[in-house]
Amino acid sequence: MTNSLPIVEKPARQRLPEWLRVNLPAGGGQQTFNGTDAAVHGNSLNTVCEEARCPNIHDCWARGTATFMIAGDSCTRGCRFCSVETLKAPPLPEAEEPERLADAVERLQLKHVVITVVNRDDLCDGGAGHYRKCVEAVHQRLPNTTIELLSSDLDGNWKALASLLHESPLAVFAHNVECVPRLDELVRDPRASFVQSLDALKHAKQIAPEIVTKSSLMVGLGETDEEITSAMQQLRDNGVQLITLGQYLAPGRPGTRFLPVDRYVHPDQFAEFERQAHQMGFQGVASGPLVRSSYRAGELLAKARSRDACIPT
């Protein structure tokens, strides 16, 4: 008689509600998508669109835009919502990356570019020096292109943050708090926290008040609607001007290191979050199931500028 192990099936993914379904590009959109792909990979660049498995990649690339990810494709942190690979000591940032980035932005003729980063806790300045070189390379090549940097918290190194932002050509400094404070330990790497993220945004505004600050929250991780409202108010109280809210979608199958989706939030509730955010005084708000921190970022900045003359042009 032989012993056989029971077959254990992996739990199935929850069926997505209809408002989370996306369409693939076709016709001219497909051609533009292919051009974006060529600009990205032809310059040996990484994008958060691919590394974080963003559901909007087809929509954005078919519009001729992408969110570039600099300083490598591996992060020194391991948050439970993110699919980017984690390494304790990733390879050093490539010296040629700033010019390759500028080449791609120029090729795509972007009017607004979002540059995001991986955490580089292995570097003494958290990567701030390399981030600045990338921003400056794009600005020198395309001085009329507005630049948005979705930065790390630099592990609380405010001297490095000052070196990044002082007399910077940035239009927007973004840093995501990701989730409500109560869920920090569940969702984020132990080196990250709502408080530290809030401090990064507060210090950024103090260092460079002319740069617009922006942050983002995910819903569907186990928070309540009231906690989202409270988190938004804390951001606004610390000078954050732009905010995005979107549905968390697990980048891997249930049973992996990724957190499962706690709930799928209806578009009506996202509309209510947007109403509340405007009431709090945010100058630009994007709130919806498929919204991500860099989703149509240029449009959000333009709308905010037209809404409030206090945002610098």
Coordinates of C-alpha atoms in Angstrom, one line a residue:
M1 CA 0.0 0.0 0.0
T2 CA 1.4 3.4 -1.0
N3 CA 0.8 6.6 0.8
S4 CA -0.3 9.5 -1.4
L5 CA -0.3 13.2 -0.5
P6 CA -3.6 15.0 -0.7
I7 CA -3.9 17.4 -3.7
V8 CA -4.1 20.9 -2.4
E9 CA -5.6 23.4 -5.0
K10 CA -4.6 27.0 -4.9
P11 CA -7.5 29.3 -3.9
A12 CA -9.1 30.9 -6.9
R13 CA -9.0 34.7 -7.4
Q14 CA -12.1 36.6 -6.6
R15 CA -14.1 37.5 -9.7
L16 CA -13.6 41.1 -10.6
P17 CA -16.6 43.4 -10.6
E18 CA -17.5 44.8 -14.1
W19 CA -16.2 48.2 -13.3
L20 CA -12.6 46.8 -13.0
R21 CA -12.5 45.3 -16.5
V22 CA -10.2 46.9 -19.0
N23 CA -10.1 47.0 -22.8
L24 CA -7.1 46.2 -24.9
P25 CA -5.9 48.9 -27.4
A26 CA -6.8 48.5 -31.1
G27 CA -6.1 50.3 -34.3
G28 CA -4.2 53.6 -33.8
G29 CA -4.1 52.9 -30.1
Q30 CA -2.2 49.6 -30.7
Q31 CA 0.3 51.5 -32.9
T32 CA 0.9 54.1 -30.3
F33 CA 1.3 51.3 -27.7
N34 CA 3.9 49.7 -29.8
G35 CA 5.8 53.0 -30.1
T36 CA 5.7 53.5 -26.4
D37 CA 7.0 49.9 -25.9
A38 CA 9.9 50.7 -28.4
A39 CA 10.8 53.9 -26.6
V40 CA 10.9 52.2 -23.2
H41 CA 12.8 49.0 -24.1
G42 CA 14.9 50.6 -26.8
N43 CA 16.5 52.7 -24.1
S44 CA 16.8 49.8 -21.7
L45 CA 14.5 51.5 -19.2
N46 CA 12.2 50.1 -16.5
T47 CA 8.6 51.2 -16.0
V48 CA 6.4 50.9 -12.9
C49 CA 3.7 50.0 -15.5
E50 CA 5.3 46.6 -16.0
E51 CA 7.1 46.0 -12.7
A52 CA 4.1 46.8 -10.6
R53 CA 1.7 45.1 -13.1
C54 CA -0.5 48.2 -13.4
P55 CA -3.9 47.5 -14.9
N56 CA -3.8 50.7 -16.9
I57 CA -0.7 49.9 -18.9
H58 CA -2.7 49.4 -22.1
D59 CA -4.6 52.6 -21.7
C60 CA -1.6 54.7 -20.8
W61 CA 0.8 53.2 -23.4
A62 CA -1.8 53.5 -26.1
R63 CA -1.9 57.3 -25.2
G64 CA 1.8 57.5 -25.7
T65 CA 2.8 57.8 -22.1
A66 CA 4.5 55.6 -19.5
T67 CA 5.7 56.0 -15.9
F68 CA 9.5 55.4 -15.8
M69 CA 11.1 53.6 -12.9
I70 CA 14.7 54.6 -12.2
A71 CA 17.6 53.3 -10.0
G72 CA 17.0 49.7 -11.0
D73 CA 14.2 47.1 -11.1
S74 CA 14.8 45.8 -7.6
C75 CA 13.7 47.5 -4.3
T76 CA 15.3 47.2 -0.9
R77 CA 11.9 46.9 0.7
G78 CA 9.3 44.2 0.5
C79 CA 5.8 45.7 0.8
R80 CA 2.9 43.2 0.6
F81 CA 1.0 45.1 -2.1
C82 CA 3.9 45.4 -4.6
S83 CA 5.3 43.0 -7.2
V84 CA 8.7 44.7 -7.6
E85 CA 11.5 42.3 -6.7
T86 CA 13.1 42.8 -3.3
L87 CA 16.9 42.7 -2.9
K88 CA 19.0 43.7 0.1
A89 CA 21.8 45.1 -2.1
P90 CA 20.6 45.7 -5.7
P91 CA 23.2 46.7 -8.4
L92 CA 24.3 50.3 -8.3
P93 CA 22.3 52.8 -10.4
E94 CA 23.6 53.0 -13.9
A95 CA 25.4 56.2 -14.8
E96 CA 24.0 56.3 -18.3
E97 CA 20.4 56.0 -17.1
P98 CA 19.7 59.8 -16.9
E99 CA 20.5 60.3 -20.6
R100 CA 18.6 57.2 -21.6
L101 CA 15.6 58.5 -19.7
A102 CA 15.9 61.8 -21.4
D103 CA 16.1 60.1 -24.8
A104 CA 12.9 58.2 -24.2
V105 CA 11.0 61.2 -22.9
E106 CA 12.1 63.1 -26.0
R107 CA 11.1 60.3 -28.3
L108 CA 7.7 60.1 -26.8
Q109 CA 7.4 63.9 -26.9
L110 CA 5.9 64.0 -23.5
K111 CA 4.5 67.2 -22.1
H112 CA 4.4 65.8 -18.6
V113 CA 6.5 62.9 -17.4
V114 CA 6.2 60.8 -14.2
I115 CA 9.5 59.4 -12.9
T116 CA 9.1 56.9 -10.0
V117 CA 11.8 55.2 -8.1
V118 CA 12.7 52.0 -6.1
N119 CA 13.7 52.4 -2.5
R120 CA 17.5 52.3 -2.2
D121 CA 18.1 52.0 1.5
D122 CA 21.5 50.5 0.6
L123 CA 22.8 53.9 -0.6
C124 CA 23.9 56.5 1.9
D125 CA 21.6 59.2 0.4
G126 CA 18.8 56.8 -0.3
G127 CA 19.3 57.3 -4.0
A128 CA 18.6 61.1 -4.0
G129 CA 21.7 62.0 -6.0
H130 CA 20.8 59.6 -8.8
Y131 CA 17.1 60.7 -8.7
R132 CA 18.2 64.4 -9.1
K133 CA 20.5 63.5 -12.1
C134 CA 17.6 61.9 -13.9
V135 CA 15.3 64.8 -13.3
E136 CA 17.9 67.3 -14.4
A137 CA 18.8 65.3 -17.6
V138 CA 15.1 65.4 -18.7
H139 CA 14.8 69.1 -17.9
Q140 CA 18.0 70.0 -19.7
R141 CA 16.8 68.2 -22.8
L142 CA 13.1 69.2 -22.6
P143 CA 12.8 72.4 -20.5
N144 CA 9.1 72.8 -21.3
T145 CA 8.2 69.3 -20.1
T146 CA 6.7 69.3 -16.6
I147 CA 8.3 66.7 -14.4
E148 CA 6.7 64.7 -11.6
L149 CA 8.9 62.6 -9.3
L150 CA 7.2 59.8 -7.3
S151 CA 9.9 59.5 -4.7
S152 CA 10.8 57.2 -1.8
D153 CA 10.9 58.5 1.7
L154 CA 14.7 58.4 1.6
D155 CA 14.5 56.5 5.0
G156 CA 13.9 59.8 6.7
N157 CA 17.1 61.4 5.5
W158 CA 15.9 65.0 5.2
K159 CA 19.4 66.3 4.3
A160 CA 19.2 64.1 1.2
L161 CA 15.7 65.3 0.5
A162 CA 16.9 68.9 0.6
S163 CA 19.7 68.1 -1.9
L164 CA 17.1 66.5 -4.1
L165 CA 14.6 69.4 -4.0
H166 CA 16.7 72.6 -3.6
E167 CA 16.4 74.7 -6.8
S168 CA 14.9 71.6 -8.5
P169 CA 13.1 71.9 -11.9
L170 CA 10.4 69.6 -10.5
A171 CA 6.7 70.6 -10.9
V172 CA 5.4 67.8 -8.6
F173 CA 7.0 65.9 -5.7
A174 CA 4.9 62.9 -5.0
H175 CA 5.3 60.3 -2.2
N176 CA 2.6 57.8 -1.4
V177 CA 1.3 57.0 2.1
E178 CA -0.3 53.9 0.4
C179 CA -2.7 52.9 3.2
V180 CA -4.3 54.2 6.4
P181 CA -2.0 54.3 9.5
R182 CA -3.6 51.3 11.3
L183 CA -2.6 49.0 8.4
D184 CA 1.0 50.0 8.2
E185 CA 2.4 46.9 9.8
L186 CA 0.2 44.6 7.6
V187 CA 0.7 46.3 4.3
R188 CA 4.1 48.1 4.2
D189 CA 7.7 47.1 4.8
P190 CA 8.8 47.7 8.5
R191 CA 11.0 50.6 7.4
A192 CA 8.0 52.5 6.1
S193 CA 5.1 54.1 7.9
F194 CA 2.3 56.7 7.5
V195 CA 4.1 59.0 9.9
Q196 CA 7.4 58.9 8.1
S197 CA 5.7 59.3 4.7
L198 CA 3.8 62.3 6.1
D199 CA 7.0 63.8 7.3
A200 CA 8.6 63.4 3.9
L201 CA 5.7 65.3 2.3
K202 CA 5.8 68.0 5.0
H203 CA 9.6 68.5 4.7
A204 CA 9.3 68.6 0.9
K205 CA 6.9 71.5 1.2
Q206 CA 9.1 73.3 3.7
I207 CA 12.2 72.8 1.5
A208 CA 10.6 73.8 -1.8
P209 CA 7.2 75.5 -1.3
E210 CA 6.9 76.2 -5.0
I211 CA 6.8 72.5 -5.8
V212 CA 3.4 70.9 -5.8
T213 CA 3.1 67.9 -3.4
K214 CA 1.0 64.8 -4.1
S215 CA 0.2 61.5 -2.4
S216 CA -2.0 58.4 -3.0
L217 CA -4.1 55.9 -1.0
M218 CA -5.2 52.4 -1.9
V219 CA -8.6 51.1 -0.7
G220 CA -9.6 47.5 -0.3
L221 CA -6.9 46.5 2.2
G222 CA -9.1 46.3 5.3
E223 CA -9.7 49.9 6.1
T224 CA -13.0 51.6 6.7
D225 CA -14.3 54.6 4.7
E226 CA -13.9 56.7 7.8
E227 CA -10.2 55.9 8.1
I228 CA -9.8 56.9 4.4
T229 CA -11.4 60.3 5.2
S230 CA -9.2 60.7 8.2
A231 CA -6.0 59.9 6.3
M232 CA -7.0 62.4 3.5
Q233 CA -7.5 65.1 6.1
Q234 CA -4.0 64.4 7.6
L235 CA -2.5 64.7 4.2
R236 CA -4.3 68.0 3.6
D237 CA -3.3 69.3 7.0
N238 CA 0.3 68.8 6.0
G239 CA 0.1 70.8 2.9
V240 CA -0.5 68.0 0.3
Q241 CA -2.2 69.6 -2.8
L242 CA -2.9 66.6 -5.1
I243 CA -4.3 63.2 -4.1
T244 CA -5.3 60.0 -5.9
L245 CA -7.3 57.1 -4.6
G246 CA -7.7 53.7 -6.3
Q247 CA -8.7 50.1 -5.7
Y248 CA -6.0 47.7 -4.4
L249 CA -5.6 44.7 -6.7
A250 CA -3.4 41.9 -5.6
P251 CA -0.5 41.5 -8.1
G252 CA -0.2 37.7 -7.4
R253 CA -2.4 34.7 -6.6
P254 CA -4.0 34.2 -3.2
G255 CA -1.7 32.3 -0.9
T256 CA 1.4 34.2 -2.0
R257 CA 3.2 37.0 -0.1
F258 CA 0.7 39.5 -1.5
L259 CA -2.3 40.6 0.6
P260 CA -5.7 39.5 -0.6
V261 CA -8.3 42.1 -1.6
D262 CA -10.5 42.8 1.4
R263 CA -13.3 44.5 -0.6
Y264 CA -14.1 45.9 -4.0
V265 CA -15.2 49.5 -3.5
H266 CA -18.0 50.7 -5.7
P267 CA -17.4 53.7 -8.0
D268 CA -20.1 55.7 -6.1
Q269 CA -17.9 55.5 -3.0
F270 CA -14.9 56.7 -4.9
A271 CA -17.0 59.6 -6.1
E272 CA -17.8 60.4 -2.5
F273 CA -14.1 60.3 -1.6
E274 CA -13.5 62.8 -4.4
R275 CA -16.2 65.1 -3.1
Q276 CA -14.7 65.0 0.4
A277 CA -11.2 65.6 -0.9
H278 CA -12.3 68.7 -2.8
Q279 CA -14.2 69.9 0.3
M280 CA -11.0 69.5 2.3
G281 CA -9.2 71.8 -0.1
F282 CA -7.2 69.5 -2.3
Q283 CA -6.5 71.3 -5.6
G284 CA -6.4 68.2 -7.7
V285 CA -8.2 64.8 -7.1
A286 CA -8.4 61.6 -9.0
S287 CA -10.5 58.9 -7.4
G288 CA -11.8 55.7 -9.0
P289 CA -11.3 52.0 -9.1
L290 CA -8.6 52.0 -11.7
V291 CA -6.9 55.2 -10.6
R292 CA -3.2 54.8 -9.8
S293 CA -0.8 57.5 -8.4
S294 CA 0.5 58.4 -11.8
Y295 CA -2.6 57.8 -13.8
R296 CA -3.1 60.7 -16.3
A297 CA -0.9 62.8 -14.0
G298 CA -0.5 65.6 -16.5
E299 CA -4.2 66.0 -16.8
L300 CA -4.6 66.1 -13.0
L301 CA -1.9 68.8 -12.7
A302 CA -3.5 70.9 -15.5
K303 CA -6.9 70.7 -13.9
A304 CA -5.5 71.7 -10.6
R305 CA -3.7 74.6 -12.1
S306 CA -6.8 75.8 -13.8
R307 CA -8.8 75.5 -10.6
D308 CA -6.4 77.3 -8.3
A309 CA -4.1 80.1 -9.3
C310 CA -1.9 79.4 -6.2
I311 CA -0.3 76.4 -7.9
P312 CA 2.8 77.7 -9.8
T313 CA 2.9 77.5 -13.6

